[in-house]
CSV table of C-alpha atoms in Angstrom, one decimal:
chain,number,residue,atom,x,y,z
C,1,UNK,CA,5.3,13.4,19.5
C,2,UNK,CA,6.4,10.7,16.9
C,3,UNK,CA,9.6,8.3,18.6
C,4,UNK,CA,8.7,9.2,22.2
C,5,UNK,CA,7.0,5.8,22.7
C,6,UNK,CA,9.5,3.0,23.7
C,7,UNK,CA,7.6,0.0,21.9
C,8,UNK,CA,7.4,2.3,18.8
C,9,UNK,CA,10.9,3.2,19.1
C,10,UNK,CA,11.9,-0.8,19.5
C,11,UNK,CA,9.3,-1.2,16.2
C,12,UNK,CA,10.9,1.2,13.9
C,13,UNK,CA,14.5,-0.7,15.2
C,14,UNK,CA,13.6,-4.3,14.3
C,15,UNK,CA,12.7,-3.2,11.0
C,16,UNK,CA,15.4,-1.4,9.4
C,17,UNK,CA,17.6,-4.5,11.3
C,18,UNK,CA,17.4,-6.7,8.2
C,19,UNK,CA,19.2,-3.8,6.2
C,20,UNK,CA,22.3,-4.0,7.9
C,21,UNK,CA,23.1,-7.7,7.2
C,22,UNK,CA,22.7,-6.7,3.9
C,23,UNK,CA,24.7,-4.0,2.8
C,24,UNK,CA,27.4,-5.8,5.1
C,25,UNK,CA,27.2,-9.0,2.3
C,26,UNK,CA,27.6,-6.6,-0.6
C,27,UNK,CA,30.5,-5.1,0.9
C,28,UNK,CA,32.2,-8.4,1.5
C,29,UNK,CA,31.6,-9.6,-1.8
C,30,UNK,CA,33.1,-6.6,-3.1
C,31,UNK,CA,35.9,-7.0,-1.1
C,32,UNK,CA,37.0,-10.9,-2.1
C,33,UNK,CA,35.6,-9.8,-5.8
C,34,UNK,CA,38.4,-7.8,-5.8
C,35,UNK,CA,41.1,-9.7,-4.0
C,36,UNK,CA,41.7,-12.2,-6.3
C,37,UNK,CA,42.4,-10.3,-9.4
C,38,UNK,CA,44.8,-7.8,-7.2
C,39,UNK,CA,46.4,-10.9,-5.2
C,40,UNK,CA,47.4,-12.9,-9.2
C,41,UNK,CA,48.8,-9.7,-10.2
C,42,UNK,CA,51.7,-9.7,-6.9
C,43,UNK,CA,53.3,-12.7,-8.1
C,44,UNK,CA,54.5,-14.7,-11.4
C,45,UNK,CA,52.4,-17.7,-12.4
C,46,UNK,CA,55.0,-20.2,-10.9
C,47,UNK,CA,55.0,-18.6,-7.2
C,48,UNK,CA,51.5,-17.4,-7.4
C,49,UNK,CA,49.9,-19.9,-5.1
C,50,UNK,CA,53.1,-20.2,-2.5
C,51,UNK,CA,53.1,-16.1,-2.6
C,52,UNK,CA,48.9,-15.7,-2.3
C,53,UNK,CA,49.3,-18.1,0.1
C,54,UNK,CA,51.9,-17.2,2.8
C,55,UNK,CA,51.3,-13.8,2.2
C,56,UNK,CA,47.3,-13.9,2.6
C,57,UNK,CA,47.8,-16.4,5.8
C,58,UNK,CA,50.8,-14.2,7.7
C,59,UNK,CA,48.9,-10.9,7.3
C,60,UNK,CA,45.3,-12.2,8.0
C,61,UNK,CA,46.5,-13.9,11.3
C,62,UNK,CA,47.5,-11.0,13.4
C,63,UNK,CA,44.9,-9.0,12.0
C,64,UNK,CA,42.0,-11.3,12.8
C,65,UNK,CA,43.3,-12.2,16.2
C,66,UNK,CA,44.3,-8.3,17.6
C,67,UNK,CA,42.0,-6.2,16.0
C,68,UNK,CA,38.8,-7.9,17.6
C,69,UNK,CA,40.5,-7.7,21.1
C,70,UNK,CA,41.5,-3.7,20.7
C,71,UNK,CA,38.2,-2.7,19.6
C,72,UNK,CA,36.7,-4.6,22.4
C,73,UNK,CA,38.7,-2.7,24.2
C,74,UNK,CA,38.0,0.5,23.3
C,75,UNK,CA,34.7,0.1,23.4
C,76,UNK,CA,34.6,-1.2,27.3
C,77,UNK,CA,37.0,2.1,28.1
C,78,UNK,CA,34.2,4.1,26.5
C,79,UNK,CA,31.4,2.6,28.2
C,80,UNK,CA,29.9,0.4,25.3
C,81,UNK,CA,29.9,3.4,22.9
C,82,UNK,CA,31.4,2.7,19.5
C,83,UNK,CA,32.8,5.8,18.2
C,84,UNK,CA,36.3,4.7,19.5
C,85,UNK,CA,36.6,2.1,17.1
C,86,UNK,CA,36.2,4.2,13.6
C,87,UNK,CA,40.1,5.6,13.8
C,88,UNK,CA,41.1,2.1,14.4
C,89,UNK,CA,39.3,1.1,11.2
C,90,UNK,CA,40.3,3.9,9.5
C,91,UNK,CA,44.1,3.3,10.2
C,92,UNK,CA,43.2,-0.4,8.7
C,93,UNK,CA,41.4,1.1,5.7
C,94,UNK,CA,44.6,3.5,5.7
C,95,UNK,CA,47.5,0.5,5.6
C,96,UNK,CA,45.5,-1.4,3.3
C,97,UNK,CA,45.7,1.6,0.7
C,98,UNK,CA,49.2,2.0,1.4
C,99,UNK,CA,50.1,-1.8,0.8
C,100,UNK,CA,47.9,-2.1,-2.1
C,101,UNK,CA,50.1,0.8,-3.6
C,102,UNK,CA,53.3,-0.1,-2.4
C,103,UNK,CA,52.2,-3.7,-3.4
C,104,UNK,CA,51.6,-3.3,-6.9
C,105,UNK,CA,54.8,-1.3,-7.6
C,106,UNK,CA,57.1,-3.9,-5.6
C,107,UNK,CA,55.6,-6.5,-8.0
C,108,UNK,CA,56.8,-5.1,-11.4
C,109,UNK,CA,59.9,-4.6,-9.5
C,110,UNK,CA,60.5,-7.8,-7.9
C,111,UNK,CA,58.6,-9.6,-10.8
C,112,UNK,CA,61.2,-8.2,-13.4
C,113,UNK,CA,64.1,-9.6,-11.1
C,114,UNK,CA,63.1,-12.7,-11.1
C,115,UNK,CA,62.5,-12.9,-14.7
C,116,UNK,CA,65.5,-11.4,-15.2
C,117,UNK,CA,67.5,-14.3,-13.0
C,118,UNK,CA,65.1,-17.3,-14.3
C,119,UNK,CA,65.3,-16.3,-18.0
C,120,UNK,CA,61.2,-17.0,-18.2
C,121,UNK,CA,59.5,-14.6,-20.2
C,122,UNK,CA,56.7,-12.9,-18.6
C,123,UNK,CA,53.1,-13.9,-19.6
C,124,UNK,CA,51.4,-13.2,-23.1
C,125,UNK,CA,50.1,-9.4,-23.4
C,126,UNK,CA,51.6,-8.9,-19.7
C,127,UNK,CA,48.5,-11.3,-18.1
C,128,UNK,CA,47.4,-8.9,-15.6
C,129,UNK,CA,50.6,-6.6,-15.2
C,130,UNK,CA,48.8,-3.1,-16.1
């Protein structure tokens, strides 16, 4: 029977092992491919860096620091299996949609505001204000 065999098993592992590295690139570059044009779209051109800035720097660190130590977590109350992780990602996945949307319309809003106070008029043909 095909799989029974340890080494073969190991074999058939270390091969499609390159694959994961892989995809995992493609979906990162996707990610920060993104980013950028979303992030330039939050604020107007003379707060843009400040905004990207704090806001990329405040959000990222308690992210990058808790996450790692909750799914580490969850995986040593489950006895090294993984499954316990995926809602935790999912709930990520989930706030990230919810602040991308909330995100875009508290731009226009606060973007209009503080056009509205500065008397600046926005960029030509709305520069990225879909």
């Amino acid at each position: 029977m095909r799989g029974t065999n340890p080494a073969e098993a190991q074999s058939r592992l270390s091969d499609s092992a390159p694959a994961v590295p892989s995809r995992l690139m493609i979906g990162h570059a996707v990610y920060y491919a993104t980013l950028s044009g979303f992030l330039t779209t939050l604020f107007p051109t003379e707060l843009r860096y400040t905004g990207i800035s704090f806001g990329y720097q405040l959000s990222g660190s308690p992210v990058s620091g808790f996450v790692p130590l909750v799914a580490a977590a969850l995986v040593g109350a489950e006895g090294a299996r993984i499954l316990p992780v995926r809602p935790l990602v999912g709930a990520l996945i989930a706030f990230s949609l919810v602040g991308v949307l909330l995100g875009s319309a508290a731009s226009r809003r606060e973007s209009a505001a503080y056009q509205a106070a500065t008397g600046l008029l926005p960029a030509p043909g709305g520069a990225g204000r879909g």
